Short mmCIF file of C-alpha atoms in Angstrom, two decimals:
data_model
loop_
_atom_site.label_atom_id
_atom_site.label_comp_id
_atom_site.label_asym_id
_atom_site.label_seq_id
_atom_site.Cartn_x
_atom_site.Cartn_y
_atom_site.Cartn_z
CA MET A 40 -34.57 -132.72 -22.41
CA CYS A 41 -32.71 -129.45 -22.84
CA SER A 42 -31.99 -128.03 -26.21
CA SER A 43 -28.31 -127.87 -27.10
CA ASP A 44 -28.53 -124.13 -27.78
CA LEU A 45 -30.48 -123.19 -24.65
CA TYR A 46 -29.44 -120.02 -22.95
CA ARG A 47 -30.60 -117.34 -20.37
CA ALA A 48 -31.76 -120.20 -18.16
CA PRO A 49 -30.82 -120.16 -14.45
CA ALA A 50 -29.39 -123.44 -13.08
CA PHE A 51 -28.82 -124.73 -9.55
CA HIS A 52 -27.07 -127.60 -7.92
CA ASP A 53 -28.77 -129.23 -4.88
CA GLU A 54 -25.33 -130.22 -3.47
CA ALA A 55 -26.29 -133.88 -4.15
CA ASP A 56 -26.99 -135.53 -7.53
CA SER A 57 -29.29 -132.98 -9.14
CA ILE A 58 -28.78 -129.92 -11.28
CA PHE A 59 -32.00 -128.01 -12.00
CA VAL A 60 -32.40 -125.91 -15.15
CA ILE A 61 -35.32 -123.46 -15.34
CA GLY A 62 -36.84 -122.19 -18.57
CA GLY A 63 -34.65 -120.36 -21.00
CA VAL A 64 -34.80 -119.65 -24.68
CA THR A 65 -33.15 -121.05 -27.82
CA GLU A 66 -31.43 -119.07 -30.57
CA GLU A 67 -34.31 -119.71 -33.02
CA ASP A 68 -35.92 -116.34 -34.16
CA GLU A 69 -39.17 -115.64 -32.36
CA ALA A 70 -38.96 -118.98 -30.50
CA PRO A 71 -41.26 -119.03 -27.42
CA TYR A 72 -39.58 -118.78 -24.05
CA LEU A 73 -39.46 -122.21 -22.47
CA THR A 74 -41.53 -123.33 -19.49
CA GLU A 75 -39.74 -126.66 -18.70
CA ILE A 76 -38.06 -127.27 -15.40
CA VAL A 77 -35.38 -129.87 -16.12
CA ARG A 78 -33.47 -132.15 -13.72
CA TYR A 79 -29.98 -133.40 -14.76
CA SER A 80 -28.56 -136.33 -12.77
CA ILE A 81 -24.81 -136.03 -12.26
CA ALA A 82 -24.58 -139.80 -11.52
CA THR A 83 -26.36 -141.08 -14.61
CA GLY A 84 -26.22 -138.19 -17.05
CA GLU A 85 -30.02 -138.41 -17.46
CA THR A 86 -31.90 -135.24 -18.32
CA ARG A 87 -35.67 -135.25 -17.58
CA VAL A 88 -38.47 -132.60 -17.47
CA ILE A 89 -39.91 -132.64 -13.93
CA GLY A 90 -42.31 -129.64 -14.10
CA GLN A 91 -43.50 -126.58 -15.95
CA LEU A 92 -43.55 -122.84 -15.23
CA PRO A 93 -46.99 -121.24 -15.78
CA ASP A 94 -45.46 -118.89 -18.36
CA GLY A 95 -42.25 -118.76 -20.45
CA VAL A 96 -40.28 -116.20 -18.53
CA ILE A 97 -36.57 -115.24 -18.73
CA ASP A 98 -34.28 -112.68 -17.20
CA GLY A 99 -35.89 -112.74 -13.76
CA ALA A 100 -34.01 -113.10 -10.50
CA ALA A 101 -33.83 -116.71 -9.40
CA VAL A 102 -32.72 -117.55 -5.84
CA TRP A 103 -31.79 -121.08 -4.64
CA MET A 104 -32.54 -121.87 -1.03
CA GLY A 105 -30.64 -125.05 -0.43
CA PRO A 106 -31.92 -126.07 3.02
CA ARG A 107 -35.52 -125.60 1.80
CA LEU A 108 -34.96 -127.23 -1.64
CA GLU A 109 -36.69 -124.19 -3.17
CA VAL A 110 -36.17 -121.64 -5.84
CA HIS A 111 -37.91 -118.32 -5.73
CA TYR A 112 -38.25 -116.55 -9.10
CA PHE A 113 -38.84 -112.77 -9.33
CA GLY A 114 -40.05 -110.77 -12.32
CA GLY A 115 -38.42 -111.13 -15.73
CA THR A 116 -40.05 -110.88 -19.18
CA ASN A 117 -42.22 -113.15 -21.31
CA ARG A 118 -41.25 -111.36 -24.55
CA THR A 119 -44.39 -109.20 -24.66
CA SER A 120 -44.23 -107.56 -21.19
CA TYR A 121 -42.18 -107.22 -17.99
CA LYS A 122 -43.37 -109.37 -15.17
CA SER A 123 -44.12 -108.71 -11.51
CA GLU A 124 -45.01 -112.28 -10.42
CA ILE A 125 -43.02 -114.24 -7.78
CA TRP A 126 -43.03 -117.98 -8.13
CA ARG A 127 -41.95 -120.59 -5.61
CA LEU A 128 -40.50 -123.84 -7.02
CA ALA A 129 -40.39 -126.52 -4.28
CA PHE A 130 -38.34 -129.59 -5.19
CA SER A 131 -38.84 -133.01 -3.69
CA ALA A 132 -35.97 -134.74 -1.86
CA GLY A 133 -33.92 -136.34 -4.58
CA GLY A 134 -35.24 -133.88 -7.14
CA SER A 135 -37.65 -136.22 -8.89
CA SER A 136 -40.52 -133.65 -8.88
CA VAL A 137 -41.23 -129.98 -8.36
CA THR A 138 -44.32 -128.00 -7.28
CA VAL A 139 -44.77 -124.49 -8.66
CA THR A 140 -47.00 -122.03 -6.72
CA PRO A 141 -47.53 -118.24 -6.80
CA ALA A 142 -45.64 -116.69 -3.84
CA GLY A 143 -46.34 -112.95 -4.15
CA ARG A 144 -45.93 -110.00 -6.51
CA LEU A 145 -43.47 -107.16 -6.91
CA PRO A 146 -45.04 -103.66 -6.61
CA ILE A 147 -43.63 -102.81 -10.10
CA ALA A 148 -42.72 -105.26 -12.84
CA ARG A 149 -38.91 -105.63 -13.24
CA TRP A 150 -36.80 -107.04 -16.04
CA TYR A 151 -33.36 -108.25 -15.14
CA PRO A 152 -33.67 -107.63 -11.36
CA VAL A 153 -31.20 -109.22 -8.98
CA ALA A 154 -31.95 -110.85 -5.62
CA ALA A 155 -30.06 -112.16 -2.60
CA TRP A 156 -31.40 -114.44 0.17
CA ASP A 157 -30.30 -113.69 3.70
CA GLY A 158 -30.30 -117.38 4.69
CA GLY A 159 -33.35 -116.82 6.87
CA THR A 160 -36.68 -115.15 6.25
CA PHE A 161 -35.97 -112.45 3.64
CA VAL A 162 -34.88 -112.01 0.06
CA TYR A 163 -33.71 -108.54 -1.06
CA VAL A 164 -34.59 -107.55 -4.63
CA LEU A 165 -32.69 -104.74 -6.33
CA ALA A 166 -32.10 -103.12 -9.69
CA GLY A 167 -33.82 -104.20 -12.91
CA ARG A 168 -35.58 -102.25 -15.64
CA THR A 169 -39.22 -101.35 -15.76
CA TYR A 170 -41.83 -99.38 -17.63
CA ASP A 171 -43.92 -97.04 -15.51
CA ASP A 172 -45.15 -94.39 -17.91
CA SER A 173 -41.58 -94.21 -19.20
CA ASP A 174 -38.58 -96.50 -19.35
CA ARG A 175 -36.77 -96.30 -16.06
CA PHE A 176 -34.35 -97.98 -13.72
CA PRO A 177 -35.82 -98.29 -10.17
CA GLU A 178 -33.55 -97.23 -7.26
CA SER A 179 -35.80 -98.81 -4.67
CA ILE A 180 -34.70 -101.87 -2.65
CA LEU A 181 -37.41 -104.45 -1.89
CA ARG A 182 -37.63 -106.95 1.00
CA TYR A 183 -39.58 -110.08 0.36
CA SER A 184 -40.73 -112.44 3.10
CA ILE A 185 -40.52 -116.07 2.06
CA GLU A 186 -43.07 -117.03 4.77
CA SER A 187 -45.83 -114.48 4.04
CA GLY A 188 -45.07 -113.38 0.47
CA LEU A 189 -45.24 -109.78 1.59
CA VAL A 190 -43.04 -107.38 -0.39
CA GLU A 191 -42.05 -104.13 1.26
CA GLU A 192 -39.90 -101.26 0.09
CA GLU A 193 -36.86 -100.49 2.26
CA GLU A 194 -36.30 -96.88 3.34
CA ALA A 195 -32.80 -97.02 1.93
CA ARG A 196 -32.37 -96.64 -1.83
CA LEU A 197 -29.63 -96.86 -4.35
CA HIS A 198 -27.96 -93.51 -4.85
CA ALA A 199 -29.44 -91.15 -7.38
CA GLY A 200 -28.54 -92.52 -10.83
CA GLY A 201 -27.55 -95.81 -9.29
CA GLY A 202 -30.43 -97.81 -10.76
CA ARG A 203 -29.23 -100.45 -13.19
CA TRP A 204 -30.11 -103.71 -14.86
CA ARG A 205 -28.00 -106.82 -15.95
CA ALA A 206 -26.13 -106.60 -12.72
CA GLY A 207 -25.06 -109.40 -10.17
CA ALA A 208 -25.87 -109.67 -6.50
CA VAL A 209 -24.71 -111.87 -3.64
CA TRP A 210 -25.45 -112.08 0.10
CA ASP A 211 -22.60 -111.84 2.59
CA PRO A 212 -23.43 -113.79 5.75
CA THR A 213 -22.14 -110.88 7.89
CA GLY A 214 -25.35 -109.18 6.91
CA ALA A 215 -24.91 -107.33 3.59
CA VAL A 216 -25.99 -107.47 -0.01
CA PHE A 217 -23.43 -106.72 -2.65
CA LEU A 218 -24.70 -105.25 -5.97
CA ILE A 219 -21.99 -105.75 -8.64
CA GLY A 220 -21.69 -104.12 -12.06
CA GLY A 221 -24.67 -103.73 -14.37
CA VAL A 222 -25.85 -101.24 -16.96
CA THR A 223 -27.09 -97.78 -15.88
CA ALA A 224 -29.67 -95.57 -17.61
CA ASP A 225 -27.09 -94.03 -19.83
CA SER A 226 -26.41 -97.44 -21.33
CA VAL A 227 -22.94 -97.66 -19.77
CA SER A 228 -21.82 -100.94 -18.16
CA ARG A 229 -20.36 -100.50 -14.70
CA ASP A 230 -17.66 -102.31 -12.75
CA ASP A 231 -18.49 -100.72 -9.35
CA ILE A 232 -19.59 -102.52 -6.19
CA ILE A 233 -22.42 -101.29 -4.04
CA ARG A 234 -23.04 -102.61 -0.50
CA PHE A 235 -26.45 -102.56 1.24
CA ILE A 236 -26.65 -103.42 4.97
CA PRO A 237 -30.31 -103.99 5.81
CA ASP A 238 -29.91 -103.73 9.63
CA ARG A 239 -28.38 -100.23 9.24
CA GLY A 240 -30.34 -99.12 6.19
CA ALA A 241 -26.94 -98.19 4.70
CA VAL A 242 -26.05 -98.07 1.02
CA THR A 243 -22.39 -97.47 0.16
CA THR A 244 -20.44 -97.48 -3.03
CA LEU A 245 -17.28 -99.26 -2.03
CA PRO A 246 -13.83 -97.71 -2.76
CA VAL A 247 -12.97 -100.52 -5.10
CA ASN A 248 -14.05 -101.87 -8.46
CA LEU A 249 -13.26 -104.88 -10.59
CA HIS A 250 -10.47 -103.05 -12.45
CA ALA A 251 -11.81 -104.76 -15.49
CA PRO A 252 -13.64 -103.84 -18.69
CA THR A 253 -16.99 -102.53 -17.55
CA GLN A 254 -19.25 -105.43 -16.59
CA SER A 255 -22.71 -106.56 -17.20
CA GLU A 256 -24.50 -109.96 -16.86
CA ILE A 257 -21.84 -111.25 -14.51
CA CYS A 258 -22.24 -114.23 -12.21
CA PRO A 259 -21.04 -113.61 -8.65
CA LEU A 260 -20.65 -116.58 -6.25
CA LEU A 261 -19.84 -116.46 -2.51
CA VAL A 262 -17.32 -119.16 -1.52
CA PRO A 263 -16.89 -119.70 2.27
CA GLN A 264 -13.28 -120.02 3.47
CA GLY A 265 -13.93 -121.55 6.96
CA ASN A 266 -14.03 -119.76 10.31
CA VAL A 267 -10.71 -117.94 10.04
CA GLN A 268 -10.66 -116.32 6.65
CA PRO A 269 -13.67 -114.37 5.43
CA PRO A 270 -15.47 -115.71 2.41
CA GLU A 271 -14.50 -114.71 -1.08
CA ILE A 272 -16.78 -113.60 -3.87
CA PHE A 273 -15.91 -115.12 -7.26
CA VAL A 274 -17.09 -113.10 -10.26
CA PHE A 275 -17.47 -115.02 -13.48
CA GLY A 276 -17.48 -113.60 -17.00
CA GLY A 277 -19.78 -110.82 -18.08
CA GLY A 278 -20.16 -108.50 -21.02
CA PHE A 279 -18.86 -105.12 -22.06
CA THR A 280 -20.53 -101.74 -22.74
CA VAL A 281 -23.94 -102.14 -24.34
CA GLY A 282 -23.67 -102.34 -28.09
CA GLU A 283 -20.14 -103.63 -28.15
CA PRO A 284 -19.56 -107.20 -29.40
CA GLY A 285 -18.10 -110.01 -27.37
CA GLY A 286 -17.96 -110.76 -23.66
CA ASP A 287 -15.46 -111.11 -20.89
CA THR A 288 -13.81 -114.43 -20.29
CA ASP A 289 -11.67 -113.19 -17.43
CA ASN A 290 -12.56 -113.91 -13.79
CA TRP A 291 -12.10 -111.93 -10.65
CA THR A 292 -12.39 -112.14 -6.87
CA TYR A 293 -13.09 -109.61 -4.25
CA VAL A 294 -13.11 -109.69 -0.41
CA PRO A 295 -14.38 -106.38 0.84
CA ARG A 296 -14.09 -107.00 4.59
CA LEU A 297 -10.36 -106.82 4.44
CA THR A 298 -8.65 -103.98 2.62
CA PRO A 299 -11.00 -103.89 -0.36
CA SER A 300 -9.31 -105.18 -3.41
CA SER A 301 -10.08 -107.24 -6.51
CA THR A 302 -7.68 -109.66 -8.16
CA ARG A 303 -7.66 -110.97 -11.68
CA LEU A 304 -6.78 -114.67 -11.53
CA THR A 305 -4.15 -116.07 -13.88
CA GLN A 306 -6.57 -118.10 -15.91
CA SER A 307 -9.75 -117.16 -17.68
CA ILE A 308 -13.15 -118.89 -17.52
CA VAL A 309 -12.33 -120.51 -20.84
CA GLU A 310 -9.38 -122.12 -19.15
CA GLY A 311 -11.46 -123.16 -16.15
CA LEU A 312 -10.84 -120.71 -13.30
CA PRO A 313 -12.75 -117.66 -12.07
CA TRP A 314 -11.74 -114.27 -10.63
CA ARG A 315 -11.64 -113.91 -6.93
CA TRP A 316 -12.27 -110.91 -4.74
CA ASN A 317 -11.49 -110.73 -1.02
CA GLN A 318 -13.91 -109.54 1.63
#
């Protein structure tokens, strides 16, 4: 079962009875990163280990693919090195078991990358931090095929100096990836929003930000609003500039397909509501 002080572990709901928690680490000094894949039953409250990762890895990009009952996990760190492996976690119907298989490799190891699935064949992997002769923040955008495992670099790149880690990313079903916040090479947390449209190869910094304390380690979530209204992106929590204590309990939303704007909601994440931003 999960430790009560588990953190830095991605978790996903299968839209049925299961919540899956993958790896993580405890607060114990020098504790190994966990390999357990845990299923929590909403109906019974039971928590059970259903599988193992090959290595204890945290801070990778984990993408849930609901219709496929799969998670694809990209990069991260195992405490001693940054990782380039891609793992496929295929869950059984009902969530009683999981099969973990290698599914490809990033061209360069990345710690704290972000990824967004287009709902079809591709996952786009952006940002992160890597060592390649020197500590750097890659500006390249990667396209990963979930069918072949092939990873290719897009011609488009983040703008010079736009590389970052500890960011958030979400896929907009109109055909765009939004890269939100993060920490740039100068150790400053950002509250800007970058849009990448794969079909056009276009990377644009939008004329809007979260109007919030600079953000890192946020959790964006796309929430559909039916066929009339465009979906909204809810942004949960996050931290402040690197080295400053505390974190942000406010929540925002943004909907960039209308007049781009972000809105701080009236309650904080502690009180149970997120931010919203209109697209």
